[in-house]
CSV table of C-alpha atoms and ligand atoms in Angstrom, one decimal:
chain,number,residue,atom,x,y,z
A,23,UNK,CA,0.0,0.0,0.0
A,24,UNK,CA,1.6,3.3,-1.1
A,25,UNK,CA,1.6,6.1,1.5
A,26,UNK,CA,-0.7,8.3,-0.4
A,27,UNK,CA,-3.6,5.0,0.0
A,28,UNK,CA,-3.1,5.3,3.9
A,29,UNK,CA,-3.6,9.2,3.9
A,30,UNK,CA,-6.4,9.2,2.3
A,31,UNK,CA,-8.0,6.2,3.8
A,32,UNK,CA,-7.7,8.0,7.0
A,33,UNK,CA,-8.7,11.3,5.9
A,34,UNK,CA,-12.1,11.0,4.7
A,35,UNK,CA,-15.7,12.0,6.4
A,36,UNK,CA,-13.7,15.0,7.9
A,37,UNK,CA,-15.7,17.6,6.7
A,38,UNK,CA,-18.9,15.8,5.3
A,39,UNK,CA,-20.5,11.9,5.0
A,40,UNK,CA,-22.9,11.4,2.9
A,41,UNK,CA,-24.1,7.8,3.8
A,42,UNK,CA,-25.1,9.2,7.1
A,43,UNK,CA,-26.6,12.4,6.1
A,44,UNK,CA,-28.8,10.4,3.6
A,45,UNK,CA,-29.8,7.9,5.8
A,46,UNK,CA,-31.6,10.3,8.6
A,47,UNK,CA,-32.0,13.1,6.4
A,48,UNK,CA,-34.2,10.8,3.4
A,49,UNK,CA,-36.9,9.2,6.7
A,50,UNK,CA,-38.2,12.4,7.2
A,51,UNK,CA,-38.3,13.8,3.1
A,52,UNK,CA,-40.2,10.5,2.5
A,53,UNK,CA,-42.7,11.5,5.2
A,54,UNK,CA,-42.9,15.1,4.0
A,55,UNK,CA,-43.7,13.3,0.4
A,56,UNK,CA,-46.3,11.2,2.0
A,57,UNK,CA,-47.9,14.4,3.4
A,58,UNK,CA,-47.9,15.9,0.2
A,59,UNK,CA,-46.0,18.8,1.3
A,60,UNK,CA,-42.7,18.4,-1.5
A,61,UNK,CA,-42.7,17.8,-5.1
A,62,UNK,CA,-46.1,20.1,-5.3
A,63,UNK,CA,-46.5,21.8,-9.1
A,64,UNK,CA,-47.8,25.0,-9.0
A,65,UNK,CA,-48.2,27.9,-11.5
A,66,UNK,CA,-48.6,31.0,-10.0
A,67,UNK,CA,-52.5,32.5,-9.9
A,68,UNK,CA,-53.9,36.2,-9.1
A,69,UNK,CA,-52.9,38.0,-5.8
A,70,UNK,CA,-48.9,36.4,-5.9
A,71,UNK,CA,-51.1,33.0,-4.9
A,72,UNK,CA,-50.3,29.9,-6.3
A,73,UNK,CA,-52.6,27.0,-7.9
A,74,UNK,CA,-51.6,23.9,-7.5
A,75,UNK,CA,-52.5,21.2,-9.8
A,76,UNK,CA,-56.1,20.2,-8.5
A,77,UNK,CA,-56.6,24.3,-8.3
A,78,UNK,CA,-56.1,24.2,-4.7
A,79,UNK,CA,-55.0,28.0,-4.2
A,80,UNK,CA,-52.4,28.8,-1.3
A,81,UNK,CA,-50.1,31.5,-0.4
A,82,UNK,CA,-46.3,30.4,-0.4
A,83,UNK,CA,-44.9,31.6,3.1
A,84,UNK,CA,-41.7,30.2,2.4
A,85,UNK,CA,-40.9,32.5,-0.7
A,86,UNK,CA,-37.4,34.5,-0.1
A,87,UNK,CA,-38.9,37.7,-1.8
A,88,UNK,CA,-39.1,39.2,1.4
A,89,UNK,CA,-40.4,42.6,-0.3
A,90,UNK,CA,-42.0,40.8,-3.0
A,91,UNK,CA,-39.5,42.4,-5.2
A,92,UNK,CA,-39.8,39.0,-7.6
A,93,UNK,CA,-43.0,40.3,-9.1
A,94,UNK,CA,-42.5,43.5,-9.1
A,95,UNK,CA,-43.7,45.0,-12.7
A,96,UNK,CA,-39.9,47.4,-13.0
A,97,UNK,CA,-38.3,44.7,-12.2
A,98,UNK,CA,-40.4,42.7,-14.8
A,99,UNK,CA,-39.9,45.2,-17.6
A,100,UNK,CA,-36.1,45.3,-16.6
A,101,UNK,CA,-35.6,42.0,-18.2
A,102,UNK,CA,-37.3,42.4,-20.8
A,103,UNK,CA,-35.7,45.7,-22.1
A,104,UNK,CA,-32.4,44.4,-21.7
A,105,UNK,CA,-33.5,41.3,-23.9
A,106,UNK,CA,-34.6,43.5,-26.5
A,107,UNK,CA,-31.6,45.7,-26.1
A,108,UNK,CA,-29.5,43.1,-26.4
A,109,UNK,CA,-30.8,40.8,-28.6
A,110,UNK,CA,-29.2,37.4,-27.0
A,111,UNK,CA,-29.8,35.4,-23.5
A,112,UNK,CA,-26.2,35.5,-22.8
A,113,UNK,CA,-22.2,36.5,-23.2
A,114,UNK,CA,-21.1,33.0,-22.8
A,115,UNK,CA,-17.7,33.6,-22.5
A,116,UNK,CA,-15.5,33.5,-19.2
A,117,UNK,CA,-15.7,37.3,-18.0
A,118,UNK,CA,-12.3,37.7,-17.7
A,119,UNK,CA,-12.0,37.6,-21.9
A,120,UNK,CA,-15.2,39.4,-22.7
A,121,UNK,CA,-17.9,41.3,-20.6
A,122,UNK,CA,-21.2,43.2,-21.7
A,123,UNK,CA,-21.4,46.9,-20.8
A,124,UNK,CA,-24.6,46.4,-19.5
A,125,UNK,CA,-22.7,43.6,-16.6
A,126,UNK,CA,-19.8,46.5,-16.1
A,127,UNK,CA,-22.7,49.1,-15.5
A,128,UNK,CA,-24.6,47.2,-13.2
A,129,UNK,CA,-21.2,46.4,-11.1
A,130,UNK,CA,-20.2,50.4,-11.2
A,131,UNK,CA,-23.9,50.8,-9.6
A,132,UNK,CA,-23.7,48.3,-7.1
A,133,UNK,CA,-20.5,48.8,-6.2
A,134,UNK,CA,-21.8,53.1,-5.2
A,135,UNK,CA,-24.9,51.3,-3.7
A,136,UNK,CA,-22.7,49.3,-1.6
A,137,UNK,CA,-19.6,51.4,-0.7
A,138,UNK,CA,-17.9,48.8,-1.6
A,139,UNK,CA,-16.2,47.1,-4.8
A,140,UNK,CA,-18.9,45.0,-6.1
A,141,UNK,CA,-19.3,42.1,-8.7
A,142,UNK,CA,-21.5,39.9,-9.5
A,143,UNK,CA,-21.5,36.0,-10.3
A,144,UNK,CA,-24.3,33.2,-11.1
A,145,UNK,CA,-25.3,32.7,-7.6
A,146,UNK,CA,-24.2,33.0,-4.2
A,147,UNK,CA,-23.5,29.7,-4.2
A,148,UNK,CA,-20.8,30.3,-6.6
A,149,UNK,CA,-19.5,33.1,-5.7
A,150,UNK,CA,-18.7,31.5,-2.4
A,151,UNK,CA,-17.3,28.5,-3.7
A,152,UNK,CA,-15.0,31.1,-5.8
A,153,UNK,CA,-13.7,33.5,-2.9
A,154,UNK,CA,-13.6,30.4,-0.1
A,155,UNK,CA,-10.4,28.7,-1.3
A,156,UNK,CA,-8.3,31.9,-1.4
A,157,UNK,CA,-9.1,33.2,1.5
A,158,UNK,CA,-8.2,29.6,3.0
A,159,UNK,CA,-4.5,30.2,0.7
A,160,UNK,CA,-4.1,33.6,1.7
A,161,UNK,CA,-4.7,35.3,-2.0
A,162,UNK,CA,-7.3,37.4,-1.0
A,163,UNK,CA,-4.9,39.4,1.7
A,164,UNK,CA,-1.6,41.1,1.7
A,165,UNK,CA,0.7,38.4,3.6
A,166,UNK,CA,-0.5,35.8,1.2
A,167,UNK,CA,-0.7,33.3,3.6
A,168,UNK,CA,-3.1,30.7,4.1
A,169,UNK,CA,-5.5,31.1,7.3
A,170,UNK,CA,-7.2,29.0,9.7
A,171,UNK,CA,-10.5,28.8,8.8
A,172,UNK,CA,-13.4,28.7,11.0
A,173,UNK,CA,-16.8,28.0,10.4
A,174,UNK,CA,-20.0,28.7,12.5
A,175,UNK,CA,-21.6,25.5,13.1
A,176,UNK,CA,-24.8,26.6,11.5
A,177,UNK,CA,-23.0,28.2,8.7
A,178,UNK,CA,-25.4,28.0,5.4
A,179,UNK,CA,-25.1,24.6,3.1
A,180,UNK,CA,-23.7,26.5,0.8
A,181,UNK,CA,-20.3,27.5,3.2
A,182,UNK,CA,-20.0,23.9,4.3
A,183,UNK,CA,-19.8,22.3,0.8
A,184,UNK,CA,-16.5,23.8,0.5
A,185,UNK,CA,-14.8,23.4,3.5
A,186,UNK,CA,-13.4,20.4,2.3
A,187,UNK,CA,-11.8,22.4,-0.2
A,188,UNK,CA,-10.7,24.7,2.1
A,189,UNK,CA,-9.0,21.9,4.2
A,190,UNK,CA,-6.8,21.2,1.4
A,191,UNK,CA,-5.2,24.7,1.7
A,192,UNK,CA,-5.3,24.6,5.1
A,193,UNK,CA,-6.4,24.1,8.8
A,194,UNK,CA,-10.2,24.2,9.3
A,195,UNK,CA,-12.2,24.3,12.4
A,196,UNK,CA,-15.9,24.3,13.2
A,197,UNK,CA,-17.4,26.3,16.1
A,198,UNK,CA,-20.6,26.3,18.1
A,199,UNK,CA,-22.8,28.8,16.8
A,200,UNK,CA,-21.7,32.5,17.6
A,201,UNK,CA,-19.6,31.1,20.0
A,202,UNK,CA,-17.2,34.6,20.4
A,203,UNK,CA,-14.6,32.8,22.7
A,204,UNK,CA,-14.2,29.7,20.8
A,205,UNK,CA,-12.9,32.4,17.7
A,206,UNK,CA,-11.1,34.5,20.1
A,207,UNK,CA,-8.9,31.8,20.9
A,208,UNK,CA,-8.8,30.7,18.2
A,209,UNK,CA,-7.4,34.6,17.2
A,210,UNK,CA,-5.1,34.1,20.2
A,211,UNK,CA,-3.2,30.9,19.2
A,212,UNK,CA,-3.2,31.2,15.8
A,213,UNK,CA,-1.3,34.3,13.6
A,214,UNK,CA,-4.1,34.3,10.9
A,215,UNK,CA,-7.6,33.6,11.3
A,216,UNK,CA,-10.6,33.9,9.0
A,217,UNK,CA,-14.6,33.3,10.6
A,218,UNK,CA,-17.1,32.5,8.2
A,219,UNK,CA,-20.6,33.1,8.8
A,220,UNK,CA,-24.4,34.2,7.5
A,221,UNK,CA,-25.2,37.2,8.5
A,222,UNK,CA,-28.9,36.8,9.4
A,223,UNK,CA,-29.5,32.8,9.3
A,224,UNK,CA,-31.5,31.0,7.1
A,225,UNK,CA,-32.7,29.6,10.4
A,226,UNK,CA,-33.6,32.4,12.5
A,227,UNK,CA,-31.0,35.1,14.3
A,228,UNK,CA,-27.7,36.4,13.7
A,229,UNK,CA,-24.1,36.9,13.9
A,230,UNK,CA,-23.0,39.2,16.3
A,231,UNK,CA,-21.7,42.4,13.7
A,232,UNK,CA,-20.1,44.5,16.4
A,233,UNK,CA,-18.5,41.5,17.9
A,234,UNK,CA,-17.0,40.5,15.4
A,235,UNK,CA,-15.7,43.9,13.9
A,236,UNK,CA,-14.0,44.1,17.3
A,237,UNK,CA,-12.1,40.8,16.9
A,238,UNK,CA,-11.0,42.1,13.3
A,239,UNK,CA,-9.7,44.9,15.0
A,240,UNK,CA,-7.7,43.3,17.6
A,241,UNK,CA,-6.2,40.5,16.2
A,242,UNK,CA,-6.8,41.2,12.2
A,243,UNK,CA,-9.7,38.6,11.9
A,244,UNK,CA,-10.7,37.9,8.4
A,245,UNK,CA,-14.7,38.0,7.6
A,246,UNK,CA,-16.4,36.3,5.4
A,247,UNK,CA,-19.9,36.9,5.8
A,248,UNK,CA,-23.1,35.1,3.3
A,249,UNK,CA,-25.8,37.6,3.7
A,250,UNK,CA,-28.2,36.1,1.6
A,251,UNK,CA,-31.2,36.9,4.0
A,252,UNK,CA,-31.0,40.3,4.8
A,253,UNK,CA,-29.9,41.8,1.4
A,254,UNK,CA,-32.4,44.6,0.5
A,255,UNK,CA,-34.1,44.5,4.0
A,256,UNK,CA,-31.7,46.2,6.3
A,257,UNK,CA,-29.9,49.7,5.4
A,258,UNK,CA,-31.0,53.2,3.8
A,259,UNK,CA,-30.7,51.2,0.1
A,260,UNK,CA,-30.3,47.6,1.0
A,261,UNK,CA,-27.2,47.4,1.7
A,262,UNK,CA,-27.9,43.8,4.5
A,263,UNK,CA,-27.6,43.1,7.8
A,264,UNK,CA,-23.7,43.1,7.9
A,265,UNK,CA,-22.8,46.0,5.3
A,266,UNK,CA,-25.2,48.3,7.2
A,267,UNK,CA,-23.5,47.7,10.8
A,268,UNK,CA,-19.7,48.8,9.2
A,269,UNK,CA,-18.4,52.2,7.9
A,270,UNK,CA,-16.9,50.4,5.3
A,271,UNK,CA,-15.7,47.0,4.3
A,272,UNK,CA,-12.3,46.5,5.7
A,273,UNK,CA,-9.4,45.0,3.3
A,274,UNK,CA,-10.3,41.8,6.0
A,275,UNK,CA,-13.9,41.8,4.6
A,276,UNK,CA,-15.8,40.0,1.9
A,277,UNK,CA,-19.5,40.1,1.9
A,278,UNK,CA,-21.3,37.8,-0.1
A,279,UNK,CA,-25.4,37.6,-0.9
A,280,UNK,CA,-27.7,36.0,-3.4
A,281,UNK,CA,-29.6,38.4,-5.4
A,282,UNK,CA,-32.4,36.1,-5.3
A,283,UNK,CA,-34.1,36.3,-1.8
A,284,UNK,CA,-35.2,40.4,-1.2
A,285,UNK,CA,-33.3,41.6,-4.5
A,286,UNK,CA,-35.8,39.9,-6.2
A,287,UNK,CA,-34.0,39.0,-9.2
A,288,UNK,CA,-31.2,36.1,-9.7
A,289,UNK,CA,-27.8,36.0,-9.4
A,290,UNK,CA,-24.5,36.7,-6.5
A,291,UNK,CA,-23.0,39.5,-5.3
A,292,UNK,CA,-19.1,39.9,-3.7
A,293,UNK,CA,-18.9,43.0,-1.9
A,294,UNK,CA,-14.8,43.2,-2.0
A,295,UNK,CA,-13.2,44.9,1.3
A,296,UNK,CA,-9.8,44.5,-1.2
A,297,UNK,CA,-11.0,45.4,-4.3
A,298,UNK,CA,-7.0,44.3,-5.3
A,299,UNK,CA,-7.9,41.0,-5.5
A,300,UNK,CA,-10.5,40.9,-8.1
A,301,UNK,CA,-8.2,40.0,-10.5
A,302,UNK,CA,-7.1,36.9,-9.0
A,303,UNK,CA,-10.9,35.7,-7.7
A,304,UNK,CA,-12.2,36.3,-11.6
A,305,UNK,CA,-8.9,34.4,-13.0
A,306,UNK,CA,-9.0,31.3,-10.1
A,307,UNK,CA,-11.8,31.6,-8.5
A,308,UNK,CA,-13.4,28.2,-9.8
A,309,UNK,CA,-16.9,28.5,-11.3
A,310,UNK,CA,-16.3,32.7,-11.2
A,311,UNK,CA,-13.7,32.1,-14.2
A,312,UNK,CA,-15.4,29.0,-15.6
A,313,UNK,CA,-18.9,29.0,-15.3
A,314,UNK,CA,-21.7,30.8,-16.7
A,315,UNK,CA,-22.2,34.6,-15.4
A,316,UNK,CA,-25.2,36.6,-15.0
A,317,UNK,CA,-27.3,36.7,-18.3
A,318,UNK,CA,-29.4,39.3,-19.8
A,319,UNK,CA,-32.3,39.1,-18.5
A,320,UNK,CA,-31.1,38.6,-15.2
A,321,UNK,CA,-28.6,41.6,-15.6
A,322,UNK,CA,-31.3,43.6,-16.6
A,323,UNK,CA,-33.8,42.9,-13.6
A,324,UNK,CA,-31.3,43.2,-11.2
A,325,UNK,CA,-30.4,46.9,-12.9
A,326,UNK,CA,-34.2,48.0,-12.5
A,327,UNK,CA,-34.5,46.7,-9.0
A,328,UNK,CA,-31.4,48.5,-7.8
A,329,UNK,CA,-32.6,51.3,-9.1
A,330,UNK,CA,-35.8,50.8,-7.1
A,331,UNK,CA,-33.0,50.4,-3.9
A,332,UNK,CA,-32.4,54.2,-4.3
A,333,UNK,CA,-36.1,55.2,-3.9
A,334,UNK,CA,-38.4,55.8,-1.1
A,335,UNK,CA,-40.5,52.7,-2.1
A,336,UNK,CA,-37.4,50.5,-0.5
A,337,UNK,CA,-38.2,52.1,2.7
A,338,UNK,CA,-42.0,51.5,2.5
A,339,UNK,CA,-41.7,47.9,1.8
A,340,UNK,CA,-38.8,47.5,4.5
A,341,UNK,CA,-41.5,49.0,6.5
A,342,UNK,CA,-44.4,46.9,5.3
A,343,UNK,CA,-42.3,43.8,6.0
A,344,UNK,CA,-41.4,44.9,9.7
A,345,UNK,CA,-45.2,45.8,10.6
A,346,UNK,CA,-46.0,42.1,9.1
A,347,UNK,CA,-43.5,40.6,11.6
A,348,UNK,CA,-44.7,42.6,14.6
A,349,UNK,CA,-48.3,41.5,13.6
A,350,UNK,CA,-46.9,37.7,13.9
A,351,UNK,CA,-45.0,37.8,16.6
A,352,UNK,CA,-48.3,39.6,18.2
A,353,UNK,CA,-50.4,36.3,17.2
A,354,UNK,CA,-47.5,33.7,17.3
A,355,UNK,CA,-45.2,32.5,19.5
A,356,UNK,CA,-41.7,31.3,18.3
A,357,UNK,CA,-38.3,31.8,20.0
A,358,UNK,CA,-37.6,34.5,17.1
A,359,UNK,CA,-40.9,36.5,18.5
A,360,UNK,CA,-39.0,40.0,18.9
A,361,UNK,CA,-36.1,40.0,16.8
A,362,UNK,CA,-36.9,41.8,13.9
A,363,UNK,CA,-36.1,39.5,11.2
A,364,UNK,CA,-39.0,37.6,8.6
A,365,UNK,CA,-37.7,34.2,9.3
A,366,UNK,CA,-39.5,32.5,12.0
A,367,UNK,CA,-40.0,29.0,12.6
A,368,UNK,CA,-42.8,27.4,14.6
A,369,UNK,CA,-41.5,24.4,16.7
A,370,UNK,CA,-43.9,21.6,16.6
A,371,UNK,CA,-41.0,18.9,18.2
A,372,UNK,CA,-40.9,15.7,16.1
A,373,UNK,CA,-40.6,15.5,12.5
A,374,UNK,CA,-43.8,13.5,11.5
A,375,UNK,CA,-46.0,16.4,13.7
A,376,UNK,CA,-44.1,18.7,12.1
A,377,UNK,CA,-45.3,17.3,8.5
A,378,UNK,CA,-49.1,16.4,10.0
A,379,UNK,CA,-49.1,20.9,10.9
A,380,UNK,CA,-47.7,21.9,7.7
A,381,UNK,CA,-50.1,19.5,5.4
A,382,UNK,CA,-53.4,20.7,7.5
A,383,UNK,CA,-52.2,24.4,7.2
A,384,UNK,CA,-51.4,23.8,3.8
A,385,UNK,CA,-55.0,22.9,3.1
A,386,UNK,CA,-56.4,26.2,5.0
A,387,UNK,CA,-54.4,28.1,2.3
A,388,UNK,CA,-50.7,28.7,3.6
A,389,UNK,CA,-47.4,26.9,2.3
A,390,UNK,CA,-44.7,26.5,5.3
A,391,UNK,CA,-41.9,24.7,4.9
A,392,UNK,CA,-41.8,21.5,7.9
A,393,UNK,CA,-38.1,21.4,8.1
A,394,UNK,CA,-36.3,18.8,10.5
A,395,UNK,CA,-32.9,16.9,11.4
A,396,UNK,CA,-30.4,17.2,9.5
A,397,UNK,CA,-31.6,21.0,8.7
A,398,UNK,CA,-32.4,21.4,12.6
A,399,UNK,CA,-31.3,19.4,15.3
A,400,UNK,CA,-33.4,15.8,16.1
A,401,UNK,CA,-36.7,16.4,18.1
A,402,UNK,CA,-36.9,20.5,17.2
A,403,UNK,CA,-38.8,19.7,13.6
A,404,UNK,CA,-40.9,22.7,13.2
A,405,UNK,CA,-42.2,24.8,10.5
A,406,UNK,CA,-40.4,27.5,8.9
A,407,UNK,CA,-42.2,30.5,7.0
A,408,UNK,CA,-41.1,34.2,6.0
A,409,UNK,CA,-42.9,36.9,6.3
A,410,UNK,CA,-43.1,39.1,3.5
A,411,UNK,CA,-43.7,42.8,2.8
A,412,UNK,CA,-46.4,41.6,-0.1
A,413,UNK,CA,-48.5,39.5,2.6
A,414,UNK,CA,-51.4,41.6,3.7
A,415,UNK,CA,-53.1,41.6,7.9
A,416,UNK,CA,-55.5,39.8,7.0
A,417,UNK,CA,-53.5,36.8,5.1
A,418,UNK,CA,-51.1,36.7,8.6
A,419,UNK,CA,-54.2,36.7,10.7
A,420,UNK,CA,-55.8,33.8,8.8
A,421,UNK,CA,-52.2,31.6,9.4
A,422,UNK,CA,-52.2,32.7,12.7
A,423,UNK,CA,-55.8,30.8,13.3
A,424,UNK,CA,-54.3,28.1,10.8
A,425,UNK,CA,-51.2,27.7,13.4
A,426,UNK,CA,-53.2,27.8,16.5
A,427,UNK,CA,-55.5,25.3,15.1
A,428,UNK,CA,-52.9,22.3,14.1
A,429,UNK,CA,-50.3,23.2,16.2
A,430,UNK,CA,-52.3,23.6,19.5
A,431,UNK,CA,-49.8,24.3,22.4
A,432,UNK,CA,-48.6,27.3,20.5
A,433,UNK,CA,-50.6,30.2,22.1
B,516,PLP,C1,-30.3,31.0,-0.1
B,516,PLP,C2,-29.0,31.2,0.3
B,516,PLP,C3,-27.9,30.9,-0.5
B,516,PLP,C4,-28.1,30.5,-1.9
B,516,PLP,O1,-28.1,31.6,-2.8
B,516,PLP,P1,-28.0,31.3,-4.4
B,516,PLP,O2,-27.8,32.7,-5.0
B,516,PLP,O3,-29.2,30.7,-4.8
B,516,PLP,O4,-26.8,30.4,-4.5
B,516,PLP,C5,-26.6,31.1,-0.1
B,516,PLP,N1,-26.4,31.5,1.2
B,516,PLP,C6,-27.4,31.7,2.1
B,516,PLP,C7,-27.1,32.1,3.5
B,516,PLP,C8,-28.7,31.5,1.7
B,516,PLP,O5,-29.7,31.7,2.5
């Protein structure tokens, strides 16, 4: 046996195991398929409802479009126009050879929106798997050395599918969630350090902003932050939940956030603290250099709905959405009652309860997602819903009597 067969014998399941992950994650899917609650074909009906196939009409309260930016006619027409100016779906050629004006515009924008150096890629999802692996090497900071990275434990799906990668650069570590002492001594023993987090999370709360910018400043902490929930709902233009707590993104900073949640379009943004190491992230930055970038259509929504970000009708749906949580967390109790942010998710306890709620609400007219191990921990299945700037009092107060009526104990 060579030595290479022994190292990687022993080195596997570090980071990730699928056979495990499938076999608790697939008993509860299959019993969320039994309820009828995945797999449901819709095609979206008057009043942003949706019809399913037997005509069943229900409002989706798991839809990211916090503002209800997805439907938005501007935002609508945006696509179109730039189709028409165009005349073609797509550049599809790596960026670094050739990019549209209309891409380069839409980056100069963003980037004043944001304070920031700004660019774009096909998703979040991509644009993280691009930046992670250099900031793990070091070629996203001056000393070009690689960093110790550490993860919050509930770090989005889309963080932990590459820490593997990042573990073949170097050292990576996983701590509890927001657990500041863990990552200060981490900062303490270790010369460079980089924490990567969401910003608001995809499963109710947040990371701790100020914290954090105070362990940048003391030990030079790198940040990598996915602010894919909070994009267009915090800050005077949408800025997020992260950008809008700092004066400006330190060269230790990368903020990244999907353009499809309260942006309402599609597509991922990098909001570079170094705006020297673009070059490097769009020449190695895996699927940044060599897979597809924004298209038209999509470059051209996102253009009208930033536009949108610099009027006053941002603030009035950032307000609609906060008076819709204060109304739920008025009717319904959840441990996110009081913390300002649209995700919320009703614990019911075990998963097959948690599937029974969501199928009986369901039928009163309200999608929620029944979400359970390995999303949340074993025996806290519960169901998850966003609110939404679009919904109206009287569509919250009728899921309110929907949730007090299948899951009983929650008064
Ligand atoms: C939804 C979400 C993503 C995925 O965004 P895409 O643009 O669809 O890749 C990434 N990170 C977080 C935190 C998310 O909530």
């Amino acid at each position: 046996m060579s030595a290479e067969t022994a190292t990687a014998s022993d080195n596997i399941h570090r980071f990730r195991n699928n056979g495990t992950a499938i076999k608790d994650g697939n008993q509860a899917w299959n019993a969320a398929l039994e309820g009828g609650l995945i797999d449901i074909r819709v095609d979206y009906d008057a009043n942003g409802r949706l019809r399913r196939l037997d005509g069943h009409r229900f409002v989706n309260l798991c839809s990211c479009s916090y503002l209800g930016l997805a439907s938005h006619p501007a935002i609508l027409e945006g696509a179109i126009d730039a189709l028409r100016s165009q005349g073609a779906m797509d550049l599809p050629i790596t960026r670094i050879r050739l990019r549209l004006n209309l891409l380069e515009e839409f980056e100069d924008e963003l980037t004043k929106l944001m304070g920031a150096r700004t660019v774009c890629a096909v998703t979040c999802s991509s644009a993280t798997a691009g930046v992670l692996p250099l900031v793990a090497s070091g070629h996203m900071t001056e000393d070009g050395r690689p960093r110790v990275m550490v993860f919050d434990k509930f770090a989005h799906f889309s963080m932990n599918l590459i820490k593997p990668i990042c573990a073949d650069e170097t050292e990576v570590l996983t701590a509890r969630h927001n657990d500041l002492n863990f990552l200060e001594d981490v900062c303490k023993k270790k010369e460079r350090v980089a924490y990567v987090c969401d910003g608001v999370y995809s499963t109710g709360g947040s990371a701790p902003i100020k914290e954090l910018l105070t362990l940048q400043d003391r030990y030079g902490l790198y940040l990598f932050i996915d602010d894919s929930h909070s994009l267009s709902l915090w800050g005077e233009h949408g800025q997020g939940y992260a950008r809008s707590q700092m004066a400006e993104v330190n060269p230790l900073t990368t903020i990244v956030a999907s353009l499809g949640k309260g942006w309402g379009t599609s597509g991922g943004i990098i909001m570079l603290g170094a705006p020297q190491f673009e070059a490097v992230l769009a020449r190695f930055g895996g699927p940044l250099a060599w897979s597809q970038g924004l298209n038209v259509p999509s470059i051209g929504a996102s253009m009208a709905s930033l536009k949108l970000h610099r009027t006053p009708e941002l603030g009035r749906l950032q307000r609609s959405l906060r008076d819709n949580i204060l109304l739920f967390d008025e009717l319904v109790t959840t441990p996110e009652r009081g913390d300002g942010f649209p995700l919320k998710v009703i614990r019911v306890g075990e998963a097959e309860d948690a599937v029974r709620a969501s199928a009986g609400i369901l039928e009163r007219g309200f999608y929620t997602s029944a979400v359970f191990f390995p999303i949340v921990k074993k025996g806290e299945a519960g169901l998850r819903i966003m609110l939404r700037a679009d919904l109206t009092p009287d569509d919250i107060r009728a899921f309110a009597a929907a949730v007090h009526e299948f899951v009983p104990h929650r008064k």
